[in-house]
Coordinates of C-alpha atoms in Angstrom, one line a residue:
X1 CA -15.2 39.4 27.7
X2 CA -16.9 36.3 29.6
X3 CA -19.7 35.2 29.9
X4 CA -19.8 36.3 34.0
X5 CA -18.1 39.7 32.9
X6 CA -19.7 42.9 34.0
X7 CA -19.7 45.1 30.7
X8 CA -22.0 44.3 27.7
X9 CA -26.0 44.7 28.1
X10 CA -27.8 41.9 26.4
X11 CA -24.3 39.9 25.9
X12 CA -23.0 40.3 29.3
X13 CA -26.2 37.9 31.0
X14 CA -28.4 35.9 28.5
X15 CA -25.5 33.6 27.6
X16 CA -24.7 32.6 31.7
X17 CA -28.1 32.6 32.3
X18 CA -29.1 30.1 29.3
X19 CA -25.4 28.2 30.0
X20 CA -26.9 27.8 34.3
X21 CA -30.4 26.6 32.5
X22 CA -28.1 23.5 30.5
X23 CA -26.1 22.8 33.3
X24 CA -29.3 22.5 35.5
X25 CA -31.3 20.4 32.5
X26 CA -33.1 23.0 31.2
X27 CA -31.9 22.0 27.4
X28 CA -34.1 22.7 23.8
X29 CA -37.1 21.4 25.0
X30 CA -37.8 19.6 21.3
X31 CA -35.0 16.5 22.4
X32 CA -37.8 14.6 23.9
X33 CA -39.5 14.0 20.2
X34 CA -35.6 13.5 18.4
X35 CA -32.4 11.1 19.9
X36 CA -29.2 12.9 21.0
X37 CA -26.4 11.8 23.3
X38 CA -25.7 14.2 25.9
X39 CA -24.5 17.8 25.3
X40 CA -22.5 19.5 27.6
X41 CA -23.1 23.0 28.2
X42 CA -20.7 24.0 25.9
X43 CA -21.2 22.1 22.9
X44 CA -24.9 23.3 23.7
X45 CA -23.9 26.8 23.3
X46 CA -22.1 26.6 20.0
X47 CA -25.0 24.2 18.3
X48 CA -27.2 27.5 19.0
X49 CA -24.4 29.9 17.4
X50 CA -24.2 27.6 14.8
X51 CA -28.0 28.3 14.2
X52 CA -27.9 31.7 14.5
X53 CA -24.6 32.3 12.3
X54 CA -24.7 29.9 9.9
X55 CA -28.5 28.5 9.7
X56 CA -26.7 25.1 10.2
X57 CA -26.1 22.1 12.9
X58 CA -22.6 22.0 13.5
X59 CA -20.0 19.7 11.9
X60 CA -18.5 17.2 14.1
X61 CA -14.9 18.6 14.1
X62 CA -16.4 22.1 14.0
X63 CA -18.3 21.4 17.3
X64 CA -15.8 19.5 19.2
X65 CA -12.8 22.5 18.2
X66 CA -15.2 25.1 19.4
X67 CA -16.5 23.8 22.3
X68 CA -13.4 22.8 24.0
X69 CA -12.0 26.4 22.5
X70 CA -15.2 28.0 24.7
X71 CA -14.2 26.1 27.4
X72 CA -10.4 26.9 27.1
X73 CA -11.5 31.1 26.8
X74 CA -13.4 31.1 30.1
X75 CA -16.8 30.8 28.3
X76 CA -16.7 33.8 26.1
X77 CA -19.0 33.3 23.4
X78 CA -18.3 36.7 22.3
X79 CA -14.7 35.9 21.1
X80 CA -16.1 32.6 19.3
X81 CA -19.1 34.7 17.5
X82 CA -16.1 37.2 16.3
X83 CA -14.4 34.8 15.1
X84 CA -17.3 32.9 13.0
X85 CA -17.9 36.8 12.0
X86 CA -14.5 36.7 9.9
X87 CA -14.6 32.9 9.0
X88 CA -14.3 31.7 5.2
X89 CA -17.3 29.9 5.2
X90 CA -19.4 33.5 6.2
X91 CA -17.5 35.3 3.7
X92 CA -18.2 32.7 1.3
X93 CA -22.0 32.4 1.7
X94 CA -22.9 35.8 3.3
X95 CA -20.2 38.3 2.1
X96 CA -22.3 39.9 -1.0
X97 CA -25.5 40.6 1.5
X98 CA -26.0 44.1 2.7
X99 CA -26.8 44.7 5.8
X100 CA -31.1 44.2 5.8
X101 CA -30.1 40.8 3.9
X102 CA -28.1 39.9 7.0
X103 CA -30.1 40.6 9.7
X104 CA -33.0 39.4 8.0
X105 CA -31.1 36.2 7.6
X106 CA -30.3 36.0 11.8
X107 CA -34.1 36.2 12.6
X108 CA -34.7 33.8 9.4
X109 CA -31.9 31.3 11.0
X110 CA -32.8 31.5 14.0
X111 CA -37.2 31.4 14.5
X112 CA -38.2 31.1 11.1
X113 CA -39.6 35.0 10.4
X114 CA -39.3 38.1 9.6
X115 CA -37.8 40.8 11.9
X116 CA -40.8 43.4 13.0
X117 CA -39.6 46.9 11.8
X118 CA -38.5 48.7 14.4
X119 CA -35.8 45.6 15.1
X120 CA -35.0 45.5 11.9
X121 CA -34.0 48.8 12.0
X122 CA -32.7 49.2 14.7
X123 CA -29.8 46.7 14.1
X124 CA -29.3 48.3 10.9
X125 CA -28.7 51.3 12.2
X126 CA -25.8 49.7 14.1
X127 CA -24.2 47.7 11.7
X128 CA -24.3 51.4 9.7
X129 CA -23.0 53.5 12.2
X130 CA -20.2 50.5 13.3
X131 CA -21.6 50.3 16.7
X132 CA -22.0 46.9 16.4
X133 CA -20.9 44.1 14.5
X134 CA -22.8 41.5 13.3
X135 CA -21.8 38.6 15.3
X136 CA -22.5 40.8 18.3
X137 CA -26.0 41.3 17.2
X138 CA -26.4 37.8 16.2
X139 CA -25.6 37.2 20.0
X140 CA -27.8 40.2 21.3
X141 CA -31.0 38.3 19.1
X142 CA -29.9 35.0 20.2
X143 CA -30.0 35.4 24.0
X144 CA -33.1 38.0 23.4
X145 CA -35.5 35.2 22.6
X146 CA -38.8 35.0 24.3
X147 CA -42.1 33.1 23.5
X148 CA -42.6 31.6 20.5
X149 CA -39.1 32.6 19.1
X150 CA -37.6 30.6 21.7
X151 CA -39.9 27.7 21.3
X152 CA -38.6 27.6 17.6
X153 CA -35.2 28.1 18.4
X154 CA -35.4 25.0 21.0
X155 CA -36.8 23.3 18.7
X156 CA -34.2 23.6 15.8
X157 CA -31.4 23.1 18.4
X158 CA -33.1 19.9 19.0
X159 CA -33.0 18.8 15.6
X160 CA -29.5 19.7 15.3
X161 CA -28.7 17.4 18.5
X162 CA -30.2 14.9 16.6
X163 CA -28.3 15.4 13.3
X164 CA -25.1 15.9 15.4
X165 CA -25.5 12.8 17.2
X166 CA -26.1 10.8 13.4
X167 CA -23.2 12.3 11.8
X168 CA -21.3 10.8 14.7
X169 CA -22.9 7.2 14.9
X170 CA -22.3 7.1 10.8
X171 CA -18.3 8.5 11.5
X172 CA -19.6 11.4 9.2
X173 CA -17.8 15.0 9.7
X174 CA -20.3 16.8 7.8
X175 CA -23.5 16.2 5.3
X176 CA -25.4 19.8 4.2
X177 CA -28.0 20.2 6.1
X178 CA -29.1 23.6 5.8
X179 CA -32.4 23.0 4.3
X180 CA -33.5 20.5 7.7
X181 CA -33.9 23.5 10.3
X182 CA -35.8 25.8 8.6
X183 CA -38.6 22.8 8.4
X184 CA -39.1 23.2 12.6
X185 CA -41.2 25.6 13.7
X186 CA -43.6 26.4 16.8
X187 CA -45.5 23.1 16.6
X188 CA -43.1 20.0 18.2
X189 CA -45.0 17.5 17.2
X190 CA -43.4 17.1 13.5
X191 CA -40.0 17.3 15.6
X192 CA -39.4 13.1 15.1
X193 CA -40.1 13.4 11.3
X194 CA -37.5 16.4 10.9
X195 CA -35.1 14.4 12.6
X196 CA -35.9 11.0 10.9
X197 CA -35.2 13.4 7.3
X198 CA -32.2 14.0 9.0
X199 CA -30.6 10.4 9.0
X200 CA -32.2 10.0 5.0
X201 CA -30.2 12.8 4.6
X202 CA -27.0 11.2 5.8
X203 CA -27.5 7.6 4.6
X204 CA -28.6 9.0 0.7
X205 CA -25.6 11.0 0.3
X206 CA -23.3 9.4 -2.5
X207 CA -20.3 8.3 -1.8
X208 CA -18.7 9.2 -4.9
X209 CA -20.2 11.8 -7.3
X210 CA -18.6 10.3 -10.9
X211 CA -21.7 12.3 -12.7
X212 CA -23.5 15.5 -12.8
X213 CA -26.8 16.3 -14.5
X214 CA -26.7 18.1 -17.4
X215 CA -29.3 20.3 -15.5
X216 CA -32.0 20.7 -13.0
X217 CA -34.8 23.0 -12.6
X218 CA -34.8 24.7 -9.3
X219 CA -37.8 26.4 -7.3
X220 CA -36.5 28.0 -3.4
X221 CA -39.9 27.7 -1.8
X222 CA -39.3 25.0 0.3
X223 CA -39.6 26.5 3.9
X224 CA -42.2 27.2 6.7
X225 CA -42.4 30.5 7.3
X226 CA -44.1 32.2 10.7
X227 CA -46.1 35.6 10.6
X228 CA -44.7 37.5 13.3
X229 CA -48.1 39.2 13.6
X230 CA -50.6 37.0 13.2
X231 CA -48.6 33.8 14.4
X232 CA -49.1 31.3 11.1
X233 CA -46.9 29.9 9.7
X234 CA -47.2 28.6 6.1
X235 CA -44.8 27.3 3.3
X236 CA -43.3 29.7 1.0
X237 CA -45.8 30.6 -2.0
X238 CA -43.8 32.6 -5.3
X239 CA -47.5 34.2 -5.5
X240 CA -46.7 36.0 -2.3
X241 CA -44.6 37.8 -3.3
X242 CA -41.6 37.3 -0.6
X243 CA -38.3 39.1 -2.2
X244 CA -36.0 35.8 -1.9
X245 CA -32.9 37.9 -1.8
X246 CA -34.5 38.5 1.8
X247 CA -33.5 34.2 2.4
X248 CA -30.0 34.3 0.9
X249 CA -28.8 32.0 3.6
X250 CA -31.7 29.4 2.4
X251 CA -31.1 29.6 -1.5
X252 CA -27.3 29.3 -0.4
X253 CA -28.5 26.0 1.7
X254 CA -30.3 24.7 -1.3
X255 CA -27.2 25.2 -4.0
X256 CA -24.8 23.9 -1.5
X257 CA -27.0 20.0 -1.7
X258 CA -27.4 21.1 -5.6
X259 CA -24.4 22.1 -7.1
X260 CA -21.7 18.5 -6.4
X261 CA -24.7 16.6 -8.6
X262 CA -25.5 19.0 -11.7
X263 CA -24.3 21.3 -14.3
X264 CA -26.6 23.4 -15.0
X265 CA -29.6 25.0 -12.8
X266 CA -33.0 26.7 -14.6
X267 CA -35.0 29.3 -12.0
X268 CA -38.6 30.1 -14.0
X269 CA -38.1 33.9 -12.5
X270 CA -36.3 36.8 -12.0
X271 CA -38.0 39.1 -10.0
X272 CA -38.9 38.6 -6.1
X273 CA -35.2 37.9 -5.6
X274 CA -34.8 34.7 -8.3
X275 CA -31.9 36.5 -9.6
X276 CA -30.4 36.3 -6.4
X277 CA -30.2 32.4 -6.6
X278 CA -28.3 33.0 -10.1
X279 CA -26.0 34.9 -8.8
X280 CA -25.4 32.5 -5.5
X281 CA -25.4 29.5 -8.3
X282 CA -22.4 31.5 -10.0
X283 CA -20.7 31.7 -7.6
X284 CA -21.1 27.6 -7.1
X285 CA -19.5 27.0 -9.9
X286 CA -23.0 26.4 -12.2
X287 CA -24.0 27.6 -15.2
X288 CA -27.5 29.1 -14.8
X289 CA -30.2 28.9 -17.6
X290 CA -32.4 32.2 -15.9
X291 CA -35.9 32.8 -16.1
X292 CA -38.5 35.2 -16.8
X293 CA -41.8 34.5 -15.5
X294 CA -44.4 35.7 -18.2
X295 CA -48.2 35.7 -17.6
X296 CA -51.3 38.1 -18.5
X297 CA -49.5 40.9 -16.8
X298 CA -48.0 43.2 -18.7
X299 CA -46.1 45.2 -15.8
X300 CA -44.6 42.8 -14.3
X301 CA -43.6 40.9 -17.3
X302 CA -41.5 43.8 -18.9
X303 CA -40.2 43.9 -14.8
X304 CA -39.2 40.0 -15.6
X305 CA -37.8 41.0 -19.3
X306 CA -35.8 43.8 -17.3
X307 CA -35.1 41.9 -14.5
X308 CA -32.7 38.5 -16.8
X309 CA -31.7 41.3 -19.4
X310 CA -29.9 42.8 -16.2
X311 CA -28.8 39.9 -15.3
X312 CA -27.2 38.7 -18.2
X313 CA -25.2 42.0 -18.0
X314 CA -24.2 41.3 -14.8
X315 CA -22.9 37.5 -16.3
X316 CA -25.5 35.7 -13.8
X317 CA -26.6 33.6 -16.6
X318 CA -25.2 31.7 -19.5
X319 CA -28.9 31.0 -21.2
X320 CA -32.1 32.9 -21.2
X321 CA -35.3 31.5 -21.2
X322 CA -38.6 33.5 -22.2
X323 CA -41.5 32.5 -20.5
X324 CA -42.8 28.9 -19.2
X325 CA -45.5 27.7 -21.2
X326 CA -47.1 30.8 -22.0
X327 CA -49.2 29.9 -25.5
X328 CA -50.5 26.7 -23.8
X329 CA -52.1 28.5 -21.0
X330 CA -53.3 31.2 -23.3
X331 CA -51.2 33.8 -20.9
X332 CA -50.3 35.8 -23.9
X333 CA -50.5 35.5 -28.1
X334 CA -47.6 34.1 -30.3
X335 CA -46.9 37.5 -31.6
X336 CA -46.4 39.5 -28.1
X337 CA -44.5 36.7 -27.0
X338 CA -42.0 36.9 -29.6
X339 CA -41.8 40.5 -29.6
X340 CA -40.4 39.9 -25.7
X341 CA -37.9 37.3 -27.2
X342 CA -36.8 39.3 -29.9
X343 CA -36.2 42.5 -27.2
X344 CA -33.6 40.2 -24.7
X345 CA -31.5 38.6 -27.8
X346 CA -31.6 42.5 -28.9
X347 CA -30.5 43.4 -25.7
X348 CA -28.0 40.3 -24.3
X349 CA -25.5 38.2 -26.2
X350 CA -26.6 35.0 -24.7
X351 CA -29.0 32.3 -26.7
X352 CA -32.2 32.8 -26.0
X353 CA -35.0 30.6 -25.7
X354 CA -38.6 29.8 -25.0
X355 CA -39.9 26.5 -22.9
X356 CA -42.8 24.7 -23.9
X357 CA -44.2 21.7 -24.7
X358 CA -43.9 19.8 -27.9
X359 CA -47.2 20.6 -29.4
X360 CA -46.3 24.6 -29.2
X361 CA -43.2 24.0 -31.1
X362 CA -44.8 21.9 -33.6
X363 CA -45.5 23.7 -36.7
X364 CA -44.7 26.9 -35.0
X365 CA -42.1 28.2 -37.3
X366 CA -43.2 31.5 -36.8
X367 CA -41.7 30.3 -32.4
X368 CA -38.5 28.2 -33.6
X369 CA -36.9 31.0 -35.9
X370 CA -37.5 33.4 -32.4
X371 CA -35.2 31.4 -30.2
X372 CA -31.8 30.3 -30.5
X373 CA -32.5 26.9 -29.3
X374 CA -35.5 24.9 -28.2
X375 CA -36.6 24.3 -24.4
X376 CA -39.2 21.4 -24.9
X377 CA -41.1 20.2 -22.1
X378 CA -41.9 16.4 -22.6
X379 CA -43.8 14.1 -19.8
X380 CA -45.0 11.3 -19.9
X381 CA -46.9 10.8 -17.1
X382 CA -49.0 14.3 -18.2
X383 CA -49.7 12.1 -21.4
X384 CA -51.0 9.8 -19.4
X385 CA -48.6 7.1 -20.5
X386 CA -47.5 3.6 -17.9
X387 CA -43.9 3.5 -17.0
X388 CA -43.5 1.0 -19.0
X389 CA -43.8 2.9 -22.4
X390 CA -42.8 6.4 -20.8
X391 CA -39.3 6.4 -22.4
X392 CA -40.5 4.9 -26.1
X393 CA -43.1 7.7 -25.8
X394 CA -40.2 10.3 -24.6
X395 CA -38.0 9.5 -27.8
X396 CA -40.2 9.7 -30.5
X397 CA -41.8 12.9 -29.1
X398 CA -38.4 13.9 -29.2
X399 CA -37.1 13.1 -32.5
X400 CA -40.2 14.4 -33.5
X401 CA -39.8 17.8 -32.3
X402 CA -35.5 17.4 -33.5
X403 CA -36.8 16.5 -37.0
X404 CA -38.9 19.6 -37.5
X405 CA -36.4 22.6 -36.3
X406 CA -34.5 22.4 -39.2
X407 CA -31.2 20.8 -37.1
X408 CA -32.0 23.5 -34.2
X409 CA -30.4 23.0 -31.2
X410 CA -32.8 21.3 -29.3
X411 CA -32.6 20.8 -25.3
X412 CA -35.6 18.5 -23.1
X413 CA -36.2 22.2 -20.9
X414 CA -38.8 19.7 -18.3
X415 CA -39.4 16.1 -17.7
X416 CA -39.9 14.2 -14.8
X417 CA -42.3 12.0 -12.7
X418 CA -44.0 12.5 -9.2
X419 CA -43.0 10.2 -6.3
X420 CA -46.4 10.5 -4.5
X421 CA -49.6 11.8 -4.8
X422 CA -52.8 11.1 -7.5
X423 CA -52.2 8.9 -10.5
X424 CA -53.5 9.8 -13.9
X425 CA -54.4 6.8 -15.8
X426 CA -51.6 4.1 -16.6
X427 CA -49.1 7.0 -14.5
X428 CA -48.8 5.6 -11.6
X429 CA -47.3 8.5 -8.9
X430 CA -45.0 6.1 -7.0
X431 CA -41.4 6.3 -5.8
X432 CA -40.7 3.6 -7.7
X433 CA -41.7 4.8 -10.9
X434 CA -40.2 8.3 -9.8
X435 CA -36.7 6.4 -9.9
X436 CA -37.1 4.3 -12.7
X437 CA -38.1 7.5 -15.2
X438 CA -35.3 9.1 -13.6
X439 CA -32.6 6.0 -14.2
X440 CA -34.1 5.9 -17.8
X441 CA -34.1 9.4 -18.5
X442 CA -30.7 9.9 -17.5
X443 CA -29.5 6.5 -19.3
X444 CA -31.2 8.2 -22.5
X445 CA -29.8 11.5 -22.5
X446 CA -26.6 10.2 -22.1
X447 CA -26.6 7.3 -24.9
X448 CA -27.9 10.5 -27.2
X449 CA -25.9 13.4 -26.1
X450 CA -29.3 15.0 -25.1
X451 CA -28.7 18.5 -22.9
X452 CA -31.4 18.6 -20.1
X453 CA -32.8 20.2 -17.2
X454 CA -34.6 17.5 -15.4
X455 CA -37.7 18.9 -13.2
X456 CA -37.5 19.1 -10.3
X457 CA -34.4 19.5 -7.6
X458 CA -36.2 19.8 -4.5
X459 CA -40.4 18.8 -3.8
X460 CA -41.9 22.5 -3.0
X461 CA -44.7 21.7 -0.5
X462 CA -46.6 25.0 -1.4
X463 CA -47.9 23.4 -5.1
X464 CA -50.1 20.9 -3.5
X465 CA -53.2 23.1 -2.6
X466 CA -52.5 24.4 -6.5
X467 CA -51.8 21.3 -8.2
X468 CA -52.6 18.4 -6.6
X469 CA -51.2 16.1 -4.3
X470 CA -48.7 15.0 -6.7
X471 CA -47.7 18.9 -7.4
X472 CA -45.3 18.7 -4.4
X473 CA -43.9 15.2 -5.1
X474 CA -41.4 15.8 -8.1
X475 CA -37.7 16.7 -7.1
X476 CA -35.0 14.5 -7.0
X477 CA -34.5 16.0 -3.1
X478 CA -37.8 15.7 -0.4
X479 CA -38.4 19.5 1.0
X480 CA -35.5 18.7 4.0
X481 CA -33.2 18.2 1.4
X482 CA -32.8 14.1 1.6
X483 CA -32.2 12.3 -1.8
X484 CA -34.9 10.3 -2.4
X485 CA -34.4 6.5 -3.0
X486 CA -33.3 5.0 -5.9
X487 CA -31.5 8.1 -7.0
X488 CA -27.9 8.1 -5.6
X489 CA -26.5 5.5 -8.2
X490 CA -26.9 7.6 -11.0
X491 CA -24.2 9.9 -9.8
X492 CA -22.0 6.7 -8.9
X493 CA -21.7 5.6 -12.6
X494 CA -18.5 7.5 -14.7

């Protein structure tokens, strides 16, 4: 089929129609606030399949291939969606997700939302009964854009111009990008800072990875998301609730910048879909230190306990770790918490843990014979401490803690420093210290064989209103998924 063919309802029109509107100028409307070459109509068309297929801008030798391909077939975008429908890199990224995962996903990709209900079932129903296929859906959502979804969905393709037209100035075929798009929304005016994340995210990319992180604690919430009902958009919150399995295109995004730099990856859930980045993380080649989330509810921490003991059946993790702090917050008493330790080493053959900071370790015999190794949580900047004596501070706290275990395995479970946001005493919140702790931490647990998982991978704009303005401001990767500076040599030295 063309796209000038007669058969086909939503197919057989949208796609001439919005190929007459590029011809005639009437591109995303976002390029005025980004710089991009010129587009043709063709490579215009794939950028937007590439949105709505893969939640990505295009490679460089992807987009060229495909457009003159498009041109070659008469414009039938229908045989180019079939064939990304069948490609290795869906299979590889979407070929677990049932069918409300995937169109979830296409309406995700593409404006940033939820489907309404009725759509949502609707295309179900299709992909169900086989009267449709998924890339043919992807095209019937595509071209069926009005309003504010179109508005967002000009508005990514403008950011991926942008990104297209840097990967081609730096001779770059490709640099993930997955995390950049989700960023633009309704609002254009944050257009020329998406795209500007878009050349950190080129230039900051190492050229050689010689080492990996022993490990990185990982939180997903790093996207806007738009009510389809009410119209707001807001970041992702874990205390909405949001099932994340519901985003598998986004946590597969994140692990793709993730995985070439680390190890290991820690979630601090299980529940709400968290398990779903452990199994995506898997299947990236990590080993995954999983989560349960334990507070002062009892329900929905035996759902958390339930939730990694699954898990762990299902070999999505390698380690389990019990709750996050829970006797320094008071969330629950020593004795309940090690009654939920002593259920999942019951119930898994994996080494169980518990992370917290030093103090709750400290004396705590009743806590370190419970797990199988320790998860300590050590900052220096929480203590208060200058950069300047943050590592001297680290180390003995360390030893400390080693000392009193009784020859324990004993891993740092948190540490970092924020790059931005309010100081607290001698810690000074600064990029610069953020990449100096890092280069010393790293330094440090190498020279002493020291397992970690360093806190955070990527800044999660949603903790600011809850922690501060430096609660957003600690992952080695800003919330577009550009390494921050100072960081990249690390991974450059064997």
């Amino acid at each position: 089929m063309t796209l000038f063919s007669s058969r086909s309802a939503i197919v057989r029109w949208f796609p001439a129609v919005m190929l007459v509107c590029i011809l005639m100028g009437f591109g995303p409307r976002g390029l005025a606030q980004c710089q991009s070459r010129t587009f043709d109509a063709y490579e215009t068309a794939i950028i937007e399949i590439y949105i709505a297929y893969y939640g990505r801008p295009p490679d460089v030798g992807g987009l060229d291939y495909w457009a003159k391909r498009l041109e070659a077939e008469g414009n039938s975008l229908v045989s180019i969606i079939d064939a990304f429908g069948t490609s290795e890199e869906f299979e590889k990224r979407f070929g677990g997700m049932d069918n409300e995962q995937l169109v979830t996903n296409l309406y995700f990709q593409m404006f940033g939302r939820d489907p309404e209900p009725k759509g949502l079932a609707y295309y179900v129903s299709k992909l169900q009964s086989g009267t449709s296929s998924l890339p043919r859906i992807s095209l019937d959502i595509l071209y069926g854009a009005r309003n504010e979804d179109r508005t967002v969905l000009d508005n990514r393709a403008a950011v991926a111009h942008d990104f297209v037209t840097r990967l081609e100035r730096h001779r770059q075929g490709y640099t993930d990008a997955g995390l950049l798009l989700c960023h633009a929304q309704v609002e254009a005016s944050d257009l020329g800072e998406i795209c500007d994340a878009g050349e950190r995210i080129i230039a900051a990319k190492p050229t050689v990875i010689d080492y990996r992180m022993s490990g990185l604690n990982v939180g997903p919430y790093v996207c806007p998301e738009r009510n389809y009902r009410t119209g707001e958009v807001k970041y992702q919150d874990p205390a909405d609730g949001r099932d994340m399995r519901m985003r598998a295109g986004q946590l597969d995004a994140l692990l793709r910048v993730v995985a070439p730099h680390t190890r290991w990856v820690r979630t601090f859930g299980c529940t709400n879909g968290l398990n779903e980045l452990a199994r995506r993380a898997k299947t990236h080649g990590l080993k995954v230190a999983l989560g349960a989330w334990i507070d002062r509810d009892l329900e929905t921490n035996q759902q958390e306990i339930d939730c990694i003991i699954d898990a762990a059946r299902n070999g999505w993790a390698d380690r389990l770790v019990v709750g996050s702090e829970v006797l320094m917050h008071n969330d629950l008493p020593l004795d309940e918490l090690v009654v939920l330790i002593e259920r999942v080493k019951a119930e898994t053959e994996l080494p169980v843990s518990h992370g917290a900071v030093t103090f709750s370790y400290r004396g705590n015999s009743t806590l370190i014979n419970a797990v199988d190794f320790v998860s300590a949580h050590i900052y220096p900047f929480w203590a208060r401490e200058g950069i300047d004596g943050a590592m001297t501070l680290l180390d003995a706290a360390f030893r400390d803690l080693r000392s009193a275990t009784g020859g324990k395995e004993v891993w740092i479970g948190e540490t970092g420093w924020p790059s931005a946001g309010e100081s607290l005493g001698a810690a000074v919140a600064s990029q610069g210290n953020f990449s100096r702790h890092f280069q010393e931490f790293v330094s440090w647990a190498r020279a002493n064989a020291v397992n970690y998982l360093y806190f955070e991978a990527m800044d999660e704009p949603w903790k600011t209103p809850k922690q501060g303005t430096n609660g957003a401001h600690w992952g080695i990767w800003d919330k577009y998924g550009a390494m921050k500076p100072g960081i990249a040599d690390v991974f450059s030295n064997p």
